[in-house]
Amino acid sequence: MDVARVLHANGGAKEITYAKNSSAQKQVLSLTKPFVEEALHDYFGGTHIPDKMVIADLGCSSGPNALIPASEIIDTVHGQCQKLGRRSPEFMVFLNDLPGNDFNDIFTSLQPDFFSKRREDEQCRVAGVPGSFYGRLFLSRSLHFVHSSSSLHWLSQIPSGLDAKNGPMQNKGNIYITKTSTKTVMNTYKQQFKTDFNLFLKSRAEEMVSGGRMLLTFMGRMFDDPTTKEGFNHHMEMIAQSLMNMVSEGIIPEEKVDCFNLPCYVACTEEVKDIVENEGSFVMNRLESMQVDVVDCEGDNVLLSRGERVARMVRAMLESILGYHFGMELMDDLFTRYVDVVNSYLQTANYKFTVFVLSLTRQ
């Protein structure tokens, strides 16, 4: 499976779009705003302020959240420059995501929602950069500030060795790591994350100026054991359960589930620390975790059951890759079953997931 081609959040105008079902990701942006401001204040605490500032938002997706980071970064820099009695730099903002992302939605919203809020003395240009951030995207030593939210838990590919084309199926009945997964499956996922995150850091190190800042937020886990039933893990088990219900009714062949593994990994803090320290290009200023309740929402979704809210959020993120493998015609059935499973689970539990906030400085 070509993950870079297949994986993308739902775009367009239908109800199950990322734009209409991303309030949890908006919560993450709100909670991490102080960390963005801290990184920028530290960066501009010195005497040098560049005449031109280049910002990259990696994994920007689409919808109303896509321009929030850029707006907040520009506003923070402008405020800091005013305090220092300096003129604000010109801004170049690069919005990056995989080629299947709905970039048209982003650029349609630029006028008037984005540029009308900019002050006359804030010169700002915005460009889209389609492509995987697991590799080079920008010119050498050109970026001053890199931001990424709710993206780095996605892998560049299905972990090597778990793709059915590369050998026997090793994670039968599962689509991610569970208690029934073998050590081989766990280690394969861990190694793929290590390879990808290391490449991400190396690529950004080549693209960033010395002293540049990077603020990353992505899903993680609180415990060393990757099979612990935390938010993300448990809900991937519930999707697998829904798929296996369809198998039992003859709707999906069992081997179709057995050969599917999500290209995603939620790491623990020690794994993240080890990769950053061993790669060596960045100083780690912060690595913190927070809990986000994905049942909290806004807009029309408040009228839905708690299970429907969660299912819409998950479907907006995963439908492209699940539909590619199992068939888009089965997605309504799958997520109807998933709603029932989630509603049952939420009768006795809350659905919170762990988010890591990682602040780095380019050495």
Coordinates of C-alpha atoms in Angstrom, one line a residue:
M1 CA 0.0 0.0 0.0
D2 CA 1.3 3.4 -1.0
V3 CA 0.5 5.3 2.3
A4 CA 1.5 8.7 1.0
R5 CA -1.1 8.3 -1.8
V6 CA -3.9 6.7 0.1
L7 CA -3.8 8.4 3.6
H8 CA -5.6 11.7 4.0
A9 CA -8.3 13.2 6.2
N10 CA -11.7 13.4 4.6
G11 CA -12.1 16.6 2.5
G12 CA -15.0 17.9 0.4
A13 CA -18.4 19.1 1.6
K14 CA -20.0 15.9 3.0
E15 CA -20.8 15.5 6.7
I16 CA -18.0 13.1 7.7
T17 CA -15.2 15.5 6.9
Y18 CA -12.2 16.5 8.9
A19 CA -13.3 20.1 8.7
K20 CA -16.5 19.3 10.6
N21 CA -15.1 16.6 12.9
S22 CA -11.8 17.9 14.2
S23 CA -12.7 19.6 17.5
A24 CA -10.4 17.3 19.4
Q25 CA -7.5 18.5 17.2
K26 CA -8.6 22.1 17.8
Q27 CA -8.4 21.3 21.6
V28 CA -4.8 20.2 21.1
L29 CA -3.9 23.4 19.3
S30 CA -5.5 25.5 22.1
L31 CA -3.7 23.5 24.8
T32 CA -0.4 23.8 23.1
K33 CA -0.6 27.5 22.2
P34 CA 1.4 28.5 25.4
F35 CA 4.2 26.2 24.3
V36 CA 4.3 27.8 20.9
E37 CA 4.5 31.3 22.5
E38 CA 7.2 30.2 24.8
A39 CA 9.3 28.8 22.0
L40 CA 8.9 32.1 20.0
H41 CA 9.6 34.3 23.0
D42 CA 12.8 32.3 23.6
Y43 CA 13.8 32.6 19.9
F44 CA 13.3 36.4 19.9
G45 CA 14.8 36.9 23.3
G46 CA 18.1 37.6 21.7
T47 CA 19.2 40.7 19.8
H48 CA 18.8 39.3 16.3
I49 CA 15.4 39.4 14.6
P50 CA 15.4 38.2 10.9
D51 CA 14.0 40.5 8.3
K52 CA 12.3 37.6 6.8
M53 CA 10.8 34.7 8.8
V54 CA 10.0 31.4 7.2
I55 CA 7.4 29.2 9.0
A56 CA 6.5 25.6 8.1
D57 CA 3.4 23.8 9.4
L58 CA 3.8 20.1 8.7
G59 CA 0.7 17.9 8.5
C60 CA -1.6 20.9 8.3
S61 CA -4.7 19.0 7.0
S62 CA -7.7 21.1 6.0
G63 CA -10.7 22.9 7.4
P64 CA -10.8 25.7 10.0
N65 CA -7.8 24.3 12.0
A66 CA -5.4 24.5 9.2
L67 CA -4.6 28.2 9.5
I68 CA -4.8 28.5 13.3
P69 CA -1.1 27.8 13.9
A70 CA 0.2 30.2 11.3
S71 CA -2.1 33.0 12.6
E72 CA -1.0 32.4 16.2
I73 CA 2.7 32.3 15.3
I74 CA 2.5 35.6 13.3
D75 CA 0.5 37.3 16.0
T76 CA 3.0 36.2 18.7
V77 CA 6.0 37.4 16.7
H78 CA 4.4 40.7 15.9
G79 CA 3.6 41.2 19.6
Q80 CA 7.2 40.4 20.6
C81 CA 8.6 42.7 18.0
Q82 CA 6.4 45.5 19.3
K83 CA 7.7 45.0 22.8
L84 CA 11.3 45.1 21.5
G85 CA 10.6 48.2 19.4
R86 CA 11.4 46.3 16.2
R87 CA 9.7 46.1 12.9
S88 CA 8.0 42.8 12.2
P89 CA 9.7 40.5 9.7
E90 CA 8.1 39.6 6.4
F91 CA 6.5 36.1 6.8
M92 CA 6.6 33.2 4.4
V93 CA 4.2 30.4 5.6
F94 CA 4.5 26.9 4.0
L95 CA 1.5 24.6 4.6
N96 CA 2.5 21.0 4.1
D97 CA 0.5 17.7 4.0
L98 CA 0.3 14.6 1.8
P99 CA -0.8 15.1 -1.8
G100 CA -4.3 13.8 -1.1
N101 CA -5.0 16.6 1.4
D102 CA -7.8 19.1 0.5
F103 CA -5.5 22.0 -0.2
N104 CA -8.3 23.7 -2.2
D105 CA -10.3 24.1 1.1
I106 CA -7.4 25.8 2.7
F107 CA -6.7 28.3 0.0
T108 CA -10.4 29.1 -0.4
S109 CA -10.5 30.1 3.2
L110 CA -7.5 32.4 2.9
Q111 CA -9.7 35.2 1.7
P112 CA -11.0 36.9 3.8
D113 CA -10.6 34.8 6.9
F114 CA -6.8 34.9 7.1
F115 CA -5.5 37.9 5.3
S116 CA -8.2 40.3 6.5
K117 CA -6.8 39.7 10.1
R118 CA -3.3 40.7 9.2
R119 CA -2.1 44.2 10.0
E120 CA -0.9 46.5 7.3
D121 CA 2.7 46.2 8.5
E122 CA 2.6 42.4 8.4
Q123 CA 3.7 41.2 5.0
C124 CA 2.7 37.6 4.7
R125 CA 2.8 35.0 1.9
V126 CA 1.3 31.5 2.0
A127 CA 2.1 28.5 -0.1
G128 CA 1.1 24.8 -0.1
V129 CA 3.8 22.1 -0.2
P130 CA 2.4 18.7 -0.9
G131 CA 4.6 15.8 0.1
S132 CA 5.7 13.5 2.9
F133 CA 7.6 15.2 5.8
Y134 CA 9.6 12.0 6.1
G135 CA 12.2 13.5 3.8
R136 CA 13.4 16.9 2.5
L137 CA 10.8 19.4 1.6
F138 CA 12.5 22.8 1.8
L139 CA 15.7 24.6 0.9
S140 CA 18.7 24.1 3.2
R141 CA 18.9 26.4 6.2
S142 CA 15.7 28.2 5.2
L143 CA 13.2 27.6 8.1
H144 CA 13.1 29.6 11.3
F145 CA 10.1 27.9 12.9
V146 CA 8.6 24.5 12.3
H147 CA 5.2 23.5 13.7
S148 CA 3.4 20.1 13.5
S149 CA 0.3 19.1 15.3
S150 CA -1.6 15.7 15.5
S151 CA 0.5 14.2 12.6
L152 CA 3.8 12.5 13.7
H153 CA 2.1 9.4 15.0
W154 CA 1.4 8.5 11.4
L155 CA 4.1 6.4 9.8
S156 CA 5.5 6.6 6.3
Q157 CA 4.4 3.1 5.5
I158 CA 2.9 -0.1 7.0
P159 CA 5.8 -1.4 9.1
S160 CA 8.1 -3.4 7.0
G161 CA 7.4 -7.1 7.4
L162 CA 3.7 -6.7 8.4
D163 CA 2.6 -6.1 4.8
A164 CA 1.1 -9.4 3.6
K165 CA 3.1 -9.0 0.4
N166 CA 6.4 -9.3 2.4
G167 CA 5.6 -12.6 4.2
P168 CA 3.0 -14.4 6.3
M169 CA 0.4 -12.5 8.2
Q170 CA 1.6 -11.9 11.7
N171 CA -1.1 -9.9 13.4
K172 CA -4.3 -11.9 12.7
G173 CA -7.5 -10.3 13.8
N174 CA -5.9 -7.0 14.7
I175 CA -5.2 -3.8 12.9
Y176 CA -2.8 -2.4 15.4
I177 CA -0.8 -3.6 18.5
T178 CA -2.9 -5.5 21.1
K179 CA -2.4 -8.0 23.9
T180 CA -2.6 -10.8 21.3
S181 CA 0.1 -9.2 19.1
T182 CA 3.4 -11.0 19.0
K183 CA 6.7 -9.4 20.1
T184 CA 7.7 -9.3 16.5
V185 CA 4.7 -7.2 15.6
M186 CA 5.5 -4.8 18.5
N187 CA 9.2 -4.5 17.6
T188 CA 8.4 -4.0 14.0
Y189 CA 6.1 -1.1 14.8
K190 CA 8.6 0.4 17.2
Q191 CA 11.4 0.1 14.6
Q192 CA 9.3 1.8 11.9
F193 CA 8.6 4.7 14.2
K194 CA 12.3 5.0 15.1
T195 CA 13.3 5.0 11.4
D196 CA 10.6 7.6 10.4
F197 CA 11.1 10.0 13.3
N198 CA 14.9 9.9 12.9
L199 CA 14.5 10.7 9.2
F200 CA 12.0 13.5 10.1
L201 CA 14.6 15.1 12.5
K202 CA 17.5 14.7 10.0
S203 CA 15.4 16.3 7.3
R204 CA 14.4 19.3 9.4
A205 CA 17.9 19.7 10.7
E206 CA 19.1 20.3 7.1
E207 CA 16.3 22.7 6.4
M208 CA 16.4 24.8 9.6
V209 CA 18.6 27.7 10.5
S210 CA 20.9 27.4 13.5
G211 CA 18.9 28.3 16.6
G212 CA 15.6 27.8 14.8
R213 CA 12.7 26.3 16.9
M214 CA 10.4 23.4 16.3
L215 CA 7.2 22.6 18.2
L216 CA 5.7 19.2 17.7
T217 CA 2.5 17.6 19.2
F218 CA 1.5 14.1 18.5
M219 CA -0.3 11.2 20.1
G220 CA 1.8 9.1 22.6
R221 CA 1.3 6.7 25.4
M222 CA 1.8 7.0 29.2
F223 CA 3.2 3.5 29.7
D224 CA 6.1 1.5 28.4
D225 CA 3.9 -1.4 27.5
P226 CA 2.5 -0.7 24.0
T227 CA -0.4 -3.1 24.6
T228 CA -1.8 -1.1 27.5
K229 CA -5.5 -0.2 26.7
E230 CA -5.0 3.6 26.5
G231 CA -7.2 5.8 24.3
F232 CA -5.8 5.2 20.8
N233 CA -4.9 1.5 21.3
H234 CA -8.3 0.6 22.7
H235 CA -10.2 2.4 20.0
M236 CA -8.2 0.6 17.3
E237 CA -9.2 -2.6 19.0
M238 CA -12.9 -1.5 18.8
I239 CA -12.5 -0.9 15.1
A240 CA -11.0 -4.4 14.7
Q241 CA -13.8 -5.8 16.7
S242 CA -16.3 -4.1 14.4
L243 CA -14.5 -5.6 11.4
M244 CA -14.4 -9.0 12.9
N245 CA -18.2 -8.8 13.5
M246 CA -18.5 -8.2 9.7
V247 CA -16.2 -11.2 9.2
S248 CA -18.5 -13.4 11.3
E249 CA -21.5 -12.4 9.1
G250 CA -19.6 -13.2 5.9
I251 CA -19.4 -9.5 4.8
I252 CA -15.6 -9.3 4.8
P253 CA -13.2 -12.3 4.3
E254 CA -11.2 -12.9 7.5
E255 CA -7.9 -12.7 5.6
K256 CA -8.8 -9.2 4.6
V257 CA -8.6 -8.2 8.2
D258 CA -5.6 -10.3 9.0
C259 CA -3.5 -8.6 6.3
F260 CA -4.3 -5.0 7.3
N261 CA -2.2 -3.0 9.8
L262 CA -2.5 0.7 10.4
P263 CA 0.5 2.8 9.5
C264 CA 0.5 4.5 12.9
Y265 CA 2.4 4.3 16.2
V266 CA 1.9 5.9 19.6
A267 CA 5.4 6.0 21.3
C268 CA 6.3 6.4 24.9
T269 CA 8.4 9.3 26.3
E270 CA 11.6 7.2 26.5
E271 CA 11.4 6.2 22.9
V272 CA 11.0 9.8 21.8
K273 CA 13.8 11.0 24.1
D274 CA 16.2 8.3 22.8
I275 CA 15.6 9.2 19.2
V276 CA 16.1 12.9 19.7
E277 CA 19.2 12.4 21.7
N278 CA 20.8 9.9 19.4
E279 CA 20.0 11.9 16.2
G280 CA 21.8 14.8 17.9
S281 CA 20.8 17.8 15.8
F282 CA 18.4 19.3 18.3
V283 CA 18.4 20.5 22.0
M284 CA 15.2 19.2 23.7
N285 CA 13.7 22.1 25.6
R286 CA 10.5 20.3 26.7
L287 CA 8.8 16.9 26.4
E288 CA 5.5 17.0 28.2
S289 CA 2.2 15.0 28.0
M290 CA -1.4 16.0 28.4
Q291 CA -4.8 14.3 28.2
V292 CA -7.4 15.3 25.7
D293 CA -11.1 14.3 25.9
V294 CA -12.3 13.7 22.4
V295 CA -15.9 13.5 23.4
D296 CA -15.9 17.2 24.1
C297 CA -17.1 19.0 20.9
E298 CA -18.7 22.0 19.5
G299 CA -21.1 23.0 16.7
D300 CA -23.7 20.5 15.3
N301 CA -22.0 17.5 16.9
V302 CA -23.3 18.3 20.3
L303 CA -26.6 16.8 19.2
L304 CA -25.0 13.4 18.6
S305 CA -24.5 10.6 21.0
R306 CA -21.0 10.3 22.5
G307 CA -20.3 7.3 20.4
E308 CA -21.3 9.1 17.3
R309 CA -19.0 12.0 18.0
V310 CA -16.0 9.7 18.5
A311 CA -16.9 7.6 15.4
R312 CA -17.2 10.7 13.2
M313 CA -13.8 12.0 14.4
V314 CA -12.2 8.6 13.8
R315 CA -13.9 8.1 10.4
A316 CA -12.8 11.5 9.2
M317 CA -9.2 10.5 9.8
L318 CA -9.2 6.8 8.9
E319 CA -11.9 6.4 6.2
S320 CA -9.5 7.0 3.3
I321 CA -7.2 4.1 4.2
L322 CA -9.9 1.8 5.6
G323 CA -12.0 2.4 2.5
Y324 CA -9.1 1.7 0.2
H325 CA -8.4 -1.7 1.8
F326 CA -11.9 -2.9 2.7
G327 CA -14.0 -1.0 0.1
M328 CA -15.7 2.4 0.5
E329 CA -19.1 0.8 0.1
L330 CA -18.6 -0.9 3.5
M331 CA -17.7 2.2 5.5
D332 CA -21.3 3.1 6.5
D333 CA -21.8 -0.4 7.9
L334 CA -18.4 -0.5 9.6
F335 CA -18.9 2.8 11.4
T336 CA -22.5 2.1 12.4
R337 CA -21.2 -1.0 14.2
Y338 CA -18.3 1.0 15.6
V339 CA -20.8 3.6 17.1
D340 CA -22.5 0.8 19.0
V341 CA -19.2 -0.6 20.4
V342 CA -18.0 2.9 21.4
N343 CA -21.4 3.8 23.0
S344 CA -21.2 0.6 25.1
Y345 CA -17.6 1.4 26.1
L346 CA -18.4 5.0 27.1
Q347 CA -21.1 3.9 29.5
T348 CA -18.4 3.0 32.0
A349 CA -15.3 4.9 30.7
N350 CA -14.1 8.2 29.3
Y351 CA -12.3 8.5 26.0
K352 CA -9.1 10.5 26.5
F353 CA -5.9 10.2 24.6
T354 CA -2.4 11.2 25.4
V355 CA -0.7 14.0 23.5
F356 CA 3.1 14.7 23.7
V357 CA 4.4 18.3 23.3
L358 CA 8.0 18.3 22.1
S359 CA 9.9 21.6 21.9
L360 CA 13.3 21.6 20.2
T361 CA 16.0 24.0 19.2
R362 CA 18.2 23.4 16.1
Q363 CA 21.8 23.4 17.3

